Amino acid sequence: MKKTVTAFAPATVANVSCGFDILGFAIDQMGDKVTVTPNDLQQLRVIGIIGDGGKLPLEPDKNTCSVAIQAMLDHLESNQGIDIYLEKGLPLGSGMGSSAASAAAALVAANELLGNPYDKIGLVPFAMEAECIACGSAHADNVAPSILGGFVLIRDYHPLDIIPLPVPQNLFCTLVHPHIELRTADSRSVLRKQLSLKEAVMQSGNIAGFIAALYENDLALLGRSLKDVIAEPSRALLIPGFYELRSGIQFLGALGSGISGSGPTIFILSPDQKTAEAVGGKAKEVFAQIGLGVDVFVSEVNKRGAFVI
Amino acid sequence: MKKTVTAFAPATVANVSCGFDILGFAIDQMGDKVTVTPNDLQQLRVIGIIGDGGKLPLEPDKNTCSVAIQAMLDHLESNQGIDIYLEKGLPLGSGMGSSAASAAAALVAANELLGNPYDKIGLVPFAMEAECIACGSAHADNVAPSILGGFVLIRDYHPLDIIPLPVPQNLFCTLVHPHIELRTADSRSVLRKQLSLKEAVMQSGNIAGFIAALYENDLALLGRSLKDVIAEPSRALLIPGFYELRSGIQFLGALGSGISGSGPTIFILSPDQKTAEAVGGKAKEVFAQIGLGVDVFVSEVNKRGAFVI
């Protein structure tokens, strides 16, 4: 067995507009790192976390890294002891798949340590158990793209049906993270429980167009399809600056925008890096005007997913 | 100008299960033929219809062929007189896109007569005007596949956004047309006006999977995605034998089934002709048992659409 393995897993955007609750994609460069080392104690230990401001739990049954690895060990019927060291690169509770990136990196590292008993897609269910601890629901739309990279469709959960999708050339994402706290519970509570038939049909049409656009490498169609009539109308109201930003960037050439995960981060897709950078610059202006701090990241859509360093 | 042109346009399946209201596809062989001949009267005349049992109107402002051609002539600002002769190959009110096929054939024939001022996709809006006369709404999910062939997505109507999609190899369709009359108004009135958020998400996931399956040529995924939680649960109750048929064919290897258009025709997709034929045979048995007459058609999914003969 190797003595130590470190893996990186990227940030992700879930609830991709017309892909509410079924579609996520991965971001380049930004993400979490997890290092795993075998121990002889037959137990999982989270021995250190940096970059979280002391907010994340070290208890193995509460930390997403250890919960994910425990789920894998249980499936393997293994009692291998592992020490876990987590280096957070992502802000917590931002809607960028922070907990998912930790779980994904932990699993890819531990899988390598154990001689790769699973392929990448086989790791997703273990990461979902960690999401259950972190967010209260075993959703896969962050963990699957964080592990696999690219755009990933979660067609169904019963049984789990994960469909990796192609990534168009030169697709760039600007992430705009306003410095407000938005509790997931609040973000959920504003969702309408009932929709009109017309709204459901519009959402269907747009996600169908979006999927076709990914395969056709048709960025104009992708942009036309990037509309969320389900969640965004309610959730955008919780994010100061959302509509001001959309209005501010409308002539810059971006393809479209939406709420990343359950917010408050906003994602904007662009057909090239230059546009994505211009969008980021405008975002800083818009949020300066409303007096709210903001972090802006520009990245190509990640095709690689989590990997061993 | 040519002296006479005849065109054929195929039957179509609209409301393709998870593609309720946004997706249609074309059937091979079955369809309508329209012959057009110029006249010097500067008017459209429907000079004959066969195969309709005398049910279709000859008045130019009520017949789908003449309404479609008139819309095209208006757009061209032409007062060309045309005589129209319609040979119905499709049963009326069956849910197989009968009115759409007549309009599609009329337009393709008249377009050829006039020297092809439009490409195929450009004919769709004219055919939609005919659908408005025939069905009360300007839907495109029958006319677009009848003209273009294959699977066609109608992403949006405002403005119209028509996306032709790829057709997997060896995809066969069995159409089962029970001899009952199902009024479109009744079929519409049973649709729920409100859906749960969960249902809308399921429909989104399935149409997304279906579109990916068309591009990936993945018939297993296509089958898993072929579920309609929006319309089918209500509409299937209006079609005697619907669930008996689904149950009867479950071990024959078909990919899935649904209601064609607003019914009563049922479509079943299969991965090869042999399976599609076996499904057809079983359908005859099932409907014989419940004492209801039925017509069964087996066809490959049509990739060509309407054409000049």
Coordinates of C-alpha atoms in Angstrom, one line a residue:
Chain A
M1 CA 0.0 0.0 0.0
K2 CA 1.2 3.5 -0.8
K3 CA 2.2 5.6 2.2
T4 CA 0.4 8.7 1.4
V5 CA -1.9 10.0 -1.4
T6 CA -3.1 13.5 -2.1
A7 CA -6.0 14.3 -4.4
F8 CA -7.6 17.5 -5.6
A9 CA -11.3 17.9 -6.4
P10 CA -12.8 21.0 -8.1
A11 CA -15.6 23.4 -7.2
T12 CA -18.9 22.7 -8.9
V13 CA -22.0 24.5 -10.0
A14 CA -25.2 22.5 -9.4
N15 CA -28.8 23.5 -10.2
V16 CA -27.5 24.8 -13.5
S17 CA -30.5 27.0 -14.4
C18 CA -32.8 24.9 -16.7
G19 CA -31.0 21.9 -15.1
F20 CA -32.5 22.6 -11.6
D21 CA -31.8 19.6 -9.4
I22 CA -30.5 17.4 -12.2
L23 CA -27.4 19.0 -13.8
G24 CA -24.0 20.1 -12.5
F25 CA -20.6 21.1 -13.9
A26 CA -17.1 21.4 -12.6
I27 CA -14.9 24.5 -12.4
D28 CA -11.1 24.5 -13.0
Q29 CA -8.4 25.3 -10.5
M30 CA -10.5 26.1 -7.5
G31 CA -11.1 23.2 -5.2
D32 CA -10.1 21.2 -2.1
K33 CA -7.2 18.9 -1.4
V34 CA -7.2 15.8 0.7
T35 CA -4.2 13.8 1.8
V36 CA -4.7 10.3 3.2
T37 CA -2.2 8.1 5.0
P38 CA -2.9 4.5 6.3
N39 CA -2.8 3.9 10.1
D40 CA -2.7 0.7 12.0
L41 CA -5.6 1.7 14.3
Q42 CA -8.4 0.3 12.1
Q43 CA -10.1 3.7 12.4
L44 CA -10.6 6.8 10.4
R45 CA -9.2 10.0 11.9
V46 CA -9.5 13.6 10.6
I47 CA -6.2 14.8 11.8
G48 CA -6.2 18.3 10.5
I49 CA -8.1 20.8 8.4
I50 CA -6.8 24.1 7.2
G51 CA -8.7 26.9 5.3
D52 CA -12.0 26.5 7.0
G53 CA -11.6 29.0 9.8
G54 CA -12.2 26.3 12.3
K55 CA -15.7 25.7 11.2
L56 CA -15.6 22.1 10.0
P57 CA -16.0 19.2 12.4
L58 CA -13.1 16.7 13.0
E59 CA -15.4 13.9 14.3
P60 CA -15.3 11.1 11.8
D61 CA -19.1 10.7 11.7
K62 CA -19.6 14.4 10.9
N63 CA -16.8 15.3 8.6
T64 CA -17.7 14.8 4.9
C65 CA -14.2 13.3 4.1
S66 CA -14.4 10.6 6.7
V67 CA -18.1 9.9 6.1
A68 CA -17.4 9.4 2.4
I69 CA -14.4 7.1 3.0
Q70 CA -16.2 5.2 5.7
A71 CA -19.0 4.5 3.2
M72 CA -16.4 3.1 0.7
L73 CA -14.7 1.0 3.4
D74 CA -18.1 -0.4 4.5
H75 CA -18.8 -1.4 0.9
L76 CA -15.4 -3.0 0.6
E77 CA -16.0 -4.7 4.0
S78 CA -12.6 -3.3 5.0
N79 CA -11.5 -2.0 8.4
Q80 CA -8.4 -0.2 7.0
G81 CA -7.4 2.7 9.3
I82 CA -6.8 6.0 7.5
D83 CA -5.7 9.4 8.6
I84 CA -7.2 12.3 6.7
Y85 CA -5.8 15.8 6.2
L86 CA -8.1 18.4 4.5
E87 CA -6.9 21.6 2.8
K88 CA -10.0 23.7 2.0
G89 CA -9.7 25.9 -1.0
L90 CA -13.4 26.6 -1.2
P91 CA -15.5 28.9 0.9
L92 CA -18.1 27.1 3.0
G93 CA -21.8 27.6 2.3
S94 CA -21.2 29.5 -0.9
G95 CA -23.1 27.4 -3.4
M96 CA -19.9 26.2 -5.1
G97 CA -20.0 22.6 -3.9
S98 CA -17.6 23.0 -1.0
S99 CA -18.7 19.9 0.9
A100 CA -18.8 17.9 -2.3
A101 CA -15.3 18.8 -3.3
S102 CA -14.0 17.6 0.1
A103 CA -15.8 14.3 -0.2
A104 CA -14.7 13.9 -3.8
A105 CA -11.0 14.5 -3.1
A106 CA -11.2 12.2 0.0
L107 CA -12.6 9.4 -2.1
V108 CA -10.3 9.7 -5.0
A109 CA -7.3 9.8 -2.6
A110 CA -8.5 6.8 -0.6
N111 CA -9.4 4.9 -3.7
E112 CA -5.9 5.3 -5.0
L113 CA -4.5 4.3 -1.6
L114 CA -6.5 1.1 -1.7
G115 CA -5.4 0.2 -5.2
N116 CA -8.3 1.7 -7.1
P117 CA -11.1 -0.8 -6.4
Y118 CA -13.6 1.6 -7.9
D119 CA -13.8 3.5 -11.2
K120 CA -14.7 7.2 -10.8
I121 CA -18.5 6.7 -11.3
G122 CA -18.5 4.0 -8.7
L123 CA -17.3 6.6 -6.1
V124 CA -20.4 8.8 -6.5
P125 CA -22.7 6.9 -4.1
F126 CA -20.1 7.1 -1.3
A127 CA -19.8 10.9 -1.8
M128 CA -23.6 11.2 -1.7
E129 CA -23.6 9.8 1.8
A130 CA -21.2 12.6 2.8
E131 CA -23.6 15.1 1.2
C132 CA -26.4 13.7 3.3
I133 CA -24.3 14.5 6.4
A134 CA -23.3 17.9 5.1
C135 CA -26.5 19.2 3.5
G136 CA -29.3 16.9 4.8
S137 CA -29.9 15.3 1.4
A138 CA -28.0 12.8 -0.6
H139 CA -27.9 14.8 -3.8
A140 CA -25.4 14.0 -6.5
D141 CA -25.4 17.1 -8.7
N142 CA -22.2 18.5 -7.0
V143 CA -20.3 15.3 -6.1
A144 CA -20.8 13.7 -9.6
P145 CA -19.2 16.6 -11.5
S146 CA -16.6 17.2 -8.9
I147 CA -15.4 13.5 -9.3
L148 CA -16.0 13.1 -13.0
G149 CA -15.5 16.7 -14.4
G150 CA -17.5 18.3 -17.1
F151 CA -21.3 18.5 -17.2
V152 CA -23.1 15.6 -15.5
L153 CA -26.7 14.8 -15.6
I154 CA -28.4 13.0 -12.7
R155 CA -31.4 11.6 -14.6
D156 CA -32.8 9.7 -11.6
Y157 CA -31.9 8.6 -8.1
H158 CA -34.0 5.4 -7.9
P159 CA -31.8 3.8 -9.1
L160 CA -29.0 6.3 -9.5
D161 CA -28.5 7.1 -13.2
I162 CA -25.5 9.4 -13.9
I163 CA -24.9 10.6 -17.4
P164 CA -21.6 12.4 -18.2
L165 CA -22.1 14.9 -21.0
P166 CA -19.8 16.6 -23.4
V167 CA -18.3 20.0 -22.8
P168 CA -18.2 22.5 -25.6
Q169 CA -14.9 24.1 -26.6
N170 CA -13.9 27.3 -24.9
L171 CA -16.7 27.4 -22.5
F172 CA -15.8 29.7 -19.6
C173 CA -17.5 30.4 -16.3
T174 CA -17.4 33.4 -14.1
L175 CA -18.3 32.7 -10.5
V176 CA -19.5 35.7 -8.5
H177 CA -19.7 35.1 -4.7
P178 CA -21.3 38.0 -2.8
H179 CA -20.3 38.2 0.8
I180 CA -23.7 37.4 2.3
E181 CA -24.8 34.3 4.2
L182 CA -27.6 32.4 2.7
R183 CA -28.8 29.5 4.7
T184 CA -29.6 26.4 2.6
A185 CA -32.8 26.0 4.6
D186 CA -34.0 29.5 3.6
S187 CA -33.0 28.9 0.0
R188 CA -35.1 25.7 0.1
S189 CA -38.1 27.2 1.9
V190 CA -38.7 29.8 -0.8
L191 CA -39.1 27.1 -3.6
R192 CA -42.6 26.7 -4.7
K193 CA -44.0 23.2 -4.2
Q194 CA -46.4 23.5 -7.1
L195 CA -45.7 24.7 -10.7
S196 CA -48.0 25.3 -13.6
L197 CA -48.0 22.9 -16.5
K198 CA -46.8 25.7 -18.7
E199 CA -43.8 26.3 -16.5
A200 CA -42.9 22.6 -16.4
V201 CA -43.1 22.4 -20.2
M202 CA -40.8 25.5 -20.5
Q203 CA -38.3 24.0 -18.2
S204 CA -38.4 20.7 -20.2
G205 CA -37.9 22.6 -23.4
N206 CA -34.9 24.5 -22.1
I207 CA -33.1 21.5 -20.5
A208 CA -33.7 19.6 -23.8
G209 CA -32.2 22.5 -25.7
F210 CA -29.3 22.8 -23.3
I211 CA -28.4 19.1 -23.6
A212 CA -28.6 19.3 -27.4
A213 CA -26.3 22.4 -27.3
L214 CA -23.7 20.5 -25.3
Y215 CA -23.6 17.8 -28.0
E216 CA -23.8 20.2 -30.9
N217 CA -21.2 22.6 -29.5
D218 CA -23.8 25.2 -30.2
L219 CA -23.2 28.0 -27.7
A220 CA -26.0 30.2 -29.1
L221 CA -28.5 27.5 -28.4
L222 CA -26.9 26.9 -25.0
G223 CA -27.4 30.6 -24.2
R224 CA -31.0 30.6 -25.4
S225 CA -31.7 27.5 -23.2
L226 CA -30.2 28.9 -20.1
K227 CA -33.4 29.9 -18.4
D228 CA -34.8 28.6 -15.1
V229 CA -38.5 29.1 -14.5
I230 CA -38.5 26.8 -11.5
A231 CA -36.1 28.0 -8.8
E232 CA -34.6 31.2 -9.9
P233 CA -37.7 33.5 -9.7
S234 CA -38.0 32.7 -6.0
R235 CA -34.3 32.3 -5.0
A236 CA -33.0 35.3 -6.9
L237 CA -34.9 37.6 -4.5
L238 CA -32.6 36.3 -1.7
I239 CA -29.5 37.4 -3.5
P240 CA -28.8 41.2 -3.5
G241 CA -27.4 42.3 -6.8
F242 CA -28.6 39.3 -8.8
Y243 CA -30.8 41.2 -11.2
E244 CA -28.4 44.2 -11.2
L245 CA -25.6 41.9 -12.3
R246 CA -27.7 40.3 -15.0
S247 CA -28.7 43.7 -16.3
G248 CA -25.1 45.0 -16.0
I249 CA -23.6 42.2 -18.1
Q250 CA -26.3 42.0 -20.8
F251 CA -24.2 43.6 -23.6
L252 CA -20.9 41.9 -22.8
G253 CA -21.5 38.8 -24.8
A254 CA -22.0 36.3 -22.0
L255 CA -24.3 33.3 -22.8
G256 CA -26.4 33.4 -19.7
S257 CA -26.4 33.2 -16.0
G258 CA -28.0 31.6 -13.0
I259 CA -27.7 30.8 -9.3
S260 CA -25.0 28.3 -8.4
G261 CA -26.3 25.5 -6.2
S262 CA -28.7 27.2 -3.7
G263 CA -26.7 30.4 -3.8
P264 CA -25.6 33.0 -3.1
T265 CA -22.9 32.5 -5.7
I266 CA -24.0 33.4 -9.2
F267 CA -22.5 31.7 -12.3
I268 CA -22.2 33.3 -15.7
L269 CA -21.2 31.2 -18.8
S270 CA -19.2 32.9 -21.6
P271 CA -18.0 31.8 -25.0
D272 CA -14.3 32.7 -24.3
Q273 CA -12.0 33.8 -21.5
K274 CA -12.0 37.5 -22.5
T275 CA -15.8 37.7 -22.1
A276 CA -15.7 35.8 -18.8
E277 CA -13.1 38.3 -17.5
A278 CA -15.1 41.3 -18.6
V279 CA -18.1 39.8 -16.9
G280 CA -16.0 39.4 -13.7
G281 CA -14.9 43.0 -13.9
K282 CA -18.5 44.2 -14.3
A283 CA -19.6 42.1 -11.4
K284 CA -17.1 43.9 -9.1
E285 CA -18.4 47.2 -10.3
V286 CA -22.0 46.2 -9.7
F287 CA -21.4 44.9 -6.2
A288 CA -19.2 47.9 -5.3
Q289 CA -22.2 50.1 -6.3
I290 CA -24.5 48.3 -3.9
G291 CA -21.8 48.2 -1.2
L292 CA -21.4 44.5 -1.0
G293 CA -18.1 42.6 -0.9
V294 CA -17.7 40.0 -3.6
D295 CA -15.2 37.4 -4.8
V296 CA -14.9 36.8 -8.5
F297 CA -13.4 33.7 -10.1
V298 CA -12.9 33.0 -13.8
S299 CA -12.3 29.5 -15.0
E300 CA -12.7 27.2 -18.0
V301 CA -15.3 24.5 -17.5
N302 CA -13.3 21.6 -16.0
K303 CA -13.2 18.4 -18.0
R304 CA -11.0 16.4 -15.7
G305 CA -12.7 16.2 -12.4
A306 CA -10.9 15.0 -9.3
F307 CA -7.4 13.7 -9.6
V308 CA -4.5 12.3 -7.7
I309 CA -1.7 14.9 -7.4
Chain B
M1 CA -43.3 26.9 -63.4
K2 CA -43.8 23.2 -63.2
K3 CA -47.2 22.0 -64.2
T4 CA -47.8 19.7 -61.3
V5 CA -46.0 18.6 -58.1
T6 CA -46.9 15.8 -55.7
A7 CA -45.4 15.5 -52.2
F8 CA -45.6 13.0 -49.4
A9 CA -45.4 13.8 -45.7
P10 CA -45.3 11.2 -43.0
A11 CA -47.3 10.5 -39.9
T12 CA -45.7 11.8 -36.7
V13 CA -45.8 11.1 -33.0
A14 CA -46.0 14.2 -30.8
N15 CA -45.9 14.5 -27.0
V16 CA -43.2 11.8 -27.0
S17 CA -43.6 10.8 -23.3
C18 CA -41.0 12.7 -21.4
G19 CA -41.1 15.2 -24.3
F20 CA -44.6 16.2 -23.6
D21 CA -45.5 19.3 -25.7
I22 CA -41.9 19.8 -26.9
L23 CA -40.8 16.7 -28.9
G24 CA -42.1 14.8 -31.9
F25 CA -40.8 12.3 -34.4
A26 CA -41.7 11.0 -37.9
I27 CA -42.9 7.6 -39.0
D28 CA -41.9 5.9 -42.2
Q29 CA -44.2 5.0 -45.1
M30 CA -47.5 6.0 -43.6
G31 CA -48.6 9.5 -44.5
D32 CA -50.5 11.9 -46.8
K33 CA -50.0 12.9 -50.4
V34 CA -50.8 16.3 -51.8
T35 CA -50.7 17.3 -55.5
V36 CA -50.6 20.9 -56.5
T37 CA -51.2 22.5 -59.9
P38 CA -51.1 26.2 -60.8
N39 CA -54.3 27.8 -62.0
D40 CA -54.9 31.2 -63.5
L41 CA -57.6 32.3 -61.1
Q42 CA -55.4 33.8 -58.5
Q43 CA -57.1 31.6 -55.9
L44 CA -56.5 28.5 -53.9
R45 CA -58.9 25.7 -54.5
V46 CA -59.2 22.3 -52.9
I47 CA -60.4 20.3 -55.8
G48 CA -60.5 16.9 -54.3
I49 CA -59.9 14.8 -51.2
I50 CA -59.8 11.0 -51.1
G51 CA -59.4 8.7 -48.1
D52 CA -61.1 11.0 -45.5
G53 CA -64.6 9.5 -45.8
G54 CA -65.9 12.9 -46.8
K55 CA -65.1 14.4 -43.4
L56 CA -62.6 17.1 -44.4
P57 CA -63.7 20.5 -45.5
L58 CA -63.0 21.7 -49.1
E59 CA -63.3 25.4 -48.2
P60 CA -59.9 27.0 -48.6
D61 CA -60.1 28.8 -45.3
K62 CA -60.8 25.6 -43.4
N63 CA -58.7 23.0 -45.1
T64 CA -55.3 22.6 -43.6
C65 CA -53.6 22.2 -47.0
S66 CA -55.0 25.5 -48.4
V67 CA -54.5 27.4 -45.1
A68 CA -50.9 26.3 -45.0
I69 CA -50.2 27.3 -48.6
Q70 CA -52.1 30.6 -48.2
A71 CA -49.9 31.4 -45.3
M72 CA -46.8 30.8 -47.5
L73 CA -48.3 32.8 -50.4
D74 CA -49.1 35.7 -48.0
H75 CA -45.5 35.7 -46.8
L76 CA -44.3 35.7 -50.4
E77 CA -46.8 38.5 -51.2
S78 CA -47.9 36.2 -54.1
N79 CA -51.4 35.8 -55.5
Q80 CA -50.5 32.6 -57.4
G81 CA -53.5 30.5 -57.9
I82 CA -53.1 26.8 -57.0
D83 CA -55.4 23.7 -57.2
I84 CA -54.9 21.2 -54.4
Y85 CA -55.6 17.6 -54.4
L86 CA -55.3 15.6 -51.1
E87 CA -54.9 11.9 -50.8
K88 CA -55.3 11.0 -47.1
G89 CA -53.3 8.0 -46.0
L90 CA -53.7 8.7 -42.3
P91 CA -56.8 8.2 -40.1
L92 CA -58.3 11.4 -38.8
G93 CA -58.2 12.3 -35.1
S94 CA -56.0 9.3 -34.3
G95 CA -53.1 11.1 -32.7
M96 CA -50.8 10.3 -35.5
G97 CA -50.4 13.9 -36.8
S98 CA -53.0 13.5 -39.6
S99 CA -53.7 17.2 -40.1
A100 CA -49.9 18.0 -39.8
A101 CA -49.1 15.5 -42.6
S102 CA -51.6 17.2 -45.0
A103 CA -50.2 20.6 -44.3
A104 CA -46.6 19.4 -44.6
A105 CA -47.2 17.7 -47.9
A106 CA -49.1 20.7 -49.2
L107 CA -46.3 23.1 -48.3
V108 CA -43.5 20.9 -49.7
A109 CA -45.4 20.5 -52.9
A110 CA -46.2 24.2 -53.3
N111 CA -42.7 25.2 -52.3
E112 CA -41.4 23.0 -55.1
L113 CA -44.0 24.4 -57.5
L114 CA -42.8 28.0 -56.7
G115 CA -39.1 27.2 -57.2
N116 CA -38.3 26.4 -53.5
P117 CA -38.2 29.9 -52.0
Y118 CA -38.0 28.3 -48.5
D119 CA -35.8 25.7 -46.9
K120 CA -37.6 23.0 -45.0
I121 CA -37.4 24.6 -41.6
G122 CA -38.7 27.8 -43.1
L123 CA -42.0 26.0 -43.9
V124 CA -42.8 25.1 -40.3
P125 CA -44.5 28.4 -39.4
F126 CA -46.9 28.1 -42.3
A127 CA -47.8 24.6 -41.3
M128 CA -48.4 25.9 -37.8
E129 CA -51.1 28.2 -39.1
A130 CA -52.8 25.2 -40.5
E131 CA -52.6 23.4 -37.2
C132 CA -54.3 26.4 -35.6
I133 CA -57.3 25.8 -37.9
A134 CA -57.3 22.1 -37.5
C135 CA -56.6 21.7 -33.7
G136 CA -57.2 25.1 -32.3
S137 CA -53.5 25.7 -31.4
A138 CA -50.5 26.5 -33.5
H139 CA -48.3 23.7 -32.1
A140 CA -45.3 22.6 -34.1
D141 CA -44.5 19.2 -32.6
N142 CA -46.3 17.3 -35.4
V143 CA -45.6 19.6 -38.4
A144 CA -41.9 20.1 -37.7
P145 CA -41.0 16.3 -37.7
S146 CA -43.4 15.7 -40.6
I147 CA -41.6 18.2 -42.7
L148 CA -38.0 17.6 -41.4
G149 CA -38.1 13.9 -40.4
G150 CA -36.4 12.4 -37.4
F151 CA -36.8 13.7 -33.9
V152 CA -37.4 17.4 -33.6
L153 CA -37.4 19.5 -30.4
I154 CA -39.5 22.6 -30.2
R155 CA -37.6 24.4 -27.5
D156 CA -39.7 27.5 -27.5
Y157 CA -42.4 29.3 -29.4
H158 CA -41.6 32.9 -28.6
P159 CA -39.6 33.1 -30.8
L160 CA -39.9 29.7 -32.5
D161 CA -36.8 27.6 -31.8
I162 CA -36.8 24.3 -33.7
I163 CA -33.9 21.9 -33.1
P164 CA -33.5 18.8 -35.3
L165 CA -32.1 15.9 -33.3
P166 CA -30.2 12.8 -34.4
V167 CA -32.0 9.4 -34.8
P168 CA -30.3 6.3 -33.4
Q169 CA -29.7 3.4 -35.7
N170 CA -32.3 0.7 -35.9
L171 CA -34.9 2.5 -33.9
F172 CA -38.4 1.1 -34.7
C173 CA -41.8 2.2 -33.7
T174 CA -45.0 0.3 -33.4
L175 CA -48.1 2.4 -33.6
V176 CA -51.3 0.9 -32.1
H177 CA -54.5 2.7 -33.0
P178 CA -57.5 1.5 -31.0
H179 CA -60.8 2.0 -32.7
I180 CA -62.2 4.5 -30.2
E181 CA -62.9 8.2 -30.7
L182 CA -61.0 10.4 -28.3
R183 CA -61.8 14.1 -28.6
T184 CA -58.8 16.4 -28.3
A185 CA -60.9 18.6 -26.1
D186 CA -61.4 15.7 -23.6
S187 CA -57.8 14.7 -23.9
R188 CA -56.8 18.3 -23.0
S189 CA -59.3 18.7 -20.2
V190 CA -57.9 15.9 -18.1
L191 CA -54.5 17.5 -18.0
R192 CA -53.6 18.8 -14.6
K193 CA -52.9 22.5 -14.6
Q194 CA -50.6 22.2 -11.6
L195 CA -47.7 19.8 -11.0
S196 CA -45.5 19.2 -8.0
L197 CA -41.9 20.4 -8.1
K198 CA -40.8 16.8 -7.8
E199 CA -42.8 15.9 -10.9
A200 CA -41.4 18.8 -12.9
V201 CA -37.8 17.7 -11.9
M202 CA -38.5 14.1 -12.9
Q203 CA -39.8 15.2 -16.3
S204 CA -36.7 17.4 -16.8
G205 CA -34.4 14.6 -15.9
N206 CA -36.0 12.2 -18.3
I207 CA -36.1 14.5 -21.3
A208 CA -32.5 15.4 -20.6
G209 CA -31.6 11.7 -20.6
F210 CA -33.7 11.1 -23.7
I211 CA -31.9 13.9 -25.7
A212 CA -28.5 12.5 -24.5
A213 CA -29.6 9.0 -25.6
L214 CA -30.4 10.3 -29.1
Y215 CA -26.9 11.7 -29.4
E216 CA -25.1 8.8 -27.8
N217 CA -27.1 6.2 -29.7
D218 CA -27.8 4.7 -26.3
L219 CA -31.0 2.8 -26.6
A220 CA -30.9 1.5 -23.0
L221 CA -30.8 5.1 -21.7
L222 CA -33.5 6.1 -24.2
G223 CA -35.7 3.4 -22.7
R224 CA -35.0 4.4 -19.1
S225 CA -35.8 8.0 -20.0
L226 CA -39.1 7.2 -21.7
K227 CA -41.4 8.2 -18.8
D228 CA -44.1 10.8 -18.8
V229 CA -45.2 12.0 -15.4
I230 CA -47.0 15.0 -16.7
A231 CA -49.7 13.9 -19.2
E232 CA -49.8 10.1 -19.3
P233 CA -51.1 9.4 -15.8
S234 CA -54.3 11.4 -16.7
R235 CA -54.6 10.6 -20.3
A236 CA -53.9 6.9 -20.2
L237 CA -57.2 6.5 -18.3
L238 CA -59.1 7.6 -21.4
I239 CA -57.5 4.9 -23.5
P240 CA -58.9 1.4 -22.9
G241 CA -56.2 -1.2 -23.1
F242 CA -53.3 1.2 -22.5
Y243 CA -52.0 -0.4 -19.3
E244 CA -53.0 -3.9 -20.5
L245 CA -50.8 -3.4 -23.5
R246 CA -47.9 -2.0 -21.5
S247 CA -48.1 -5.0 -19.2
G248 CA -48.5 -7.4 -22.1
I249 CA -45.3 -6.3 -23.9
Q250 CA -43.1 -5.9 -20.9
F251 CA -40.9 -9.0 -21.6
L252 CA -40.7 -8.5 -25.4
G253 CA -37.7 -6.3 -25.3
A254 CA -39.3 -3.0 -26.3
L255 CA -37.6 0.2 -25.0
G256 CA -40.8 1.9 -23.8
S257 CA -44.1 3.3 -24.8
G258 CA -46.4 6.3 -24.5
I259 CA -49.4 8.1 -25.9
S260 CA -49.0 9.4 -29.4
G261 CA -50.1 13.0 -29.6
S262 CA -53.2 13.3 -27.5
G263 CA -54.2 9.7 -28.3
P264 CA -55.8 7.3 -28.6
T265 CA -52.9 5.9 -30.6
I266 CA -50.1 4.3 -28.5
F267 CA -46.5 4.3 -29.7
I268 CA -43.9 1.7 -28.6
L269 CA -40.2 2.1 -29.5
S270 CA -38.1 -1.0 -30.1
P271 CA -34.4 -1.6 -30.8
D272 CA -35.1 -3.6 -33.9
Q273 CA -37.8 -4.5 -36.4
K274 CA -38.3 -8.0 -35.0
T275 CA -39.1 -6.7 -31.6
A276 CA -41.4 -4.0 -33.0
E277 CA -43.3 -6.7 -35.0
A278 CA -43.6 -8.9 -31.9
V279 CA -45.0 -5.9 -30.0
G280 CA -47.5 -5.4 -32.8
G281 CA -48.6 -9.0 -32.6
K282 CA -49.1 -8.8 -28.9
A283 CA -51.1 -5.6 -29.3
K284 CA -53.5 -7.3 -31.5
E285 CA -53.9 -10.1 -28.9
V286 CA -54.4 -7.6 -26.0
F287 CA -57.1 -5.6 -27.8
A288 CA -58.8 -8.8 -29.1
Q289 CA -59.1 -9.9 -25.5
I290 CA -60.8 -6.6 -24.5
G291 CA -62.9 -6.7 -27.6
L292 CA -61.7 -3.6 -29.2
G293 CA -60.7 -3.2 -32.9
V294 CA -57.2 -2.0 -33.5
D295 CA -54.8 -1.1 -36.3
V296 CA -51.1 -1.8 -35.9
F297 CA -48.3 -0.3 -37.9
V298 CA -44.6 -1.0 -37.7
S299 CA -42.1 1.4 -39.1
E300 CA -38.5 2.6 -38.7
V301 CA -38.2 6.1 -37.4
N302 CA -38.2 8.3 -40.5
K303 CA -35.2 10.4 -41.1
R304 CA -36.3 12.0 -44.3
G305 CA -39.5 13.9 -43.6
A306 CA -41.7 15.2 -46.3
F307 CA -40.5 14.9 -49.9
V308 CA -41.4 15.6 -53.5
I309 CA -42.4 12.4 -55.3

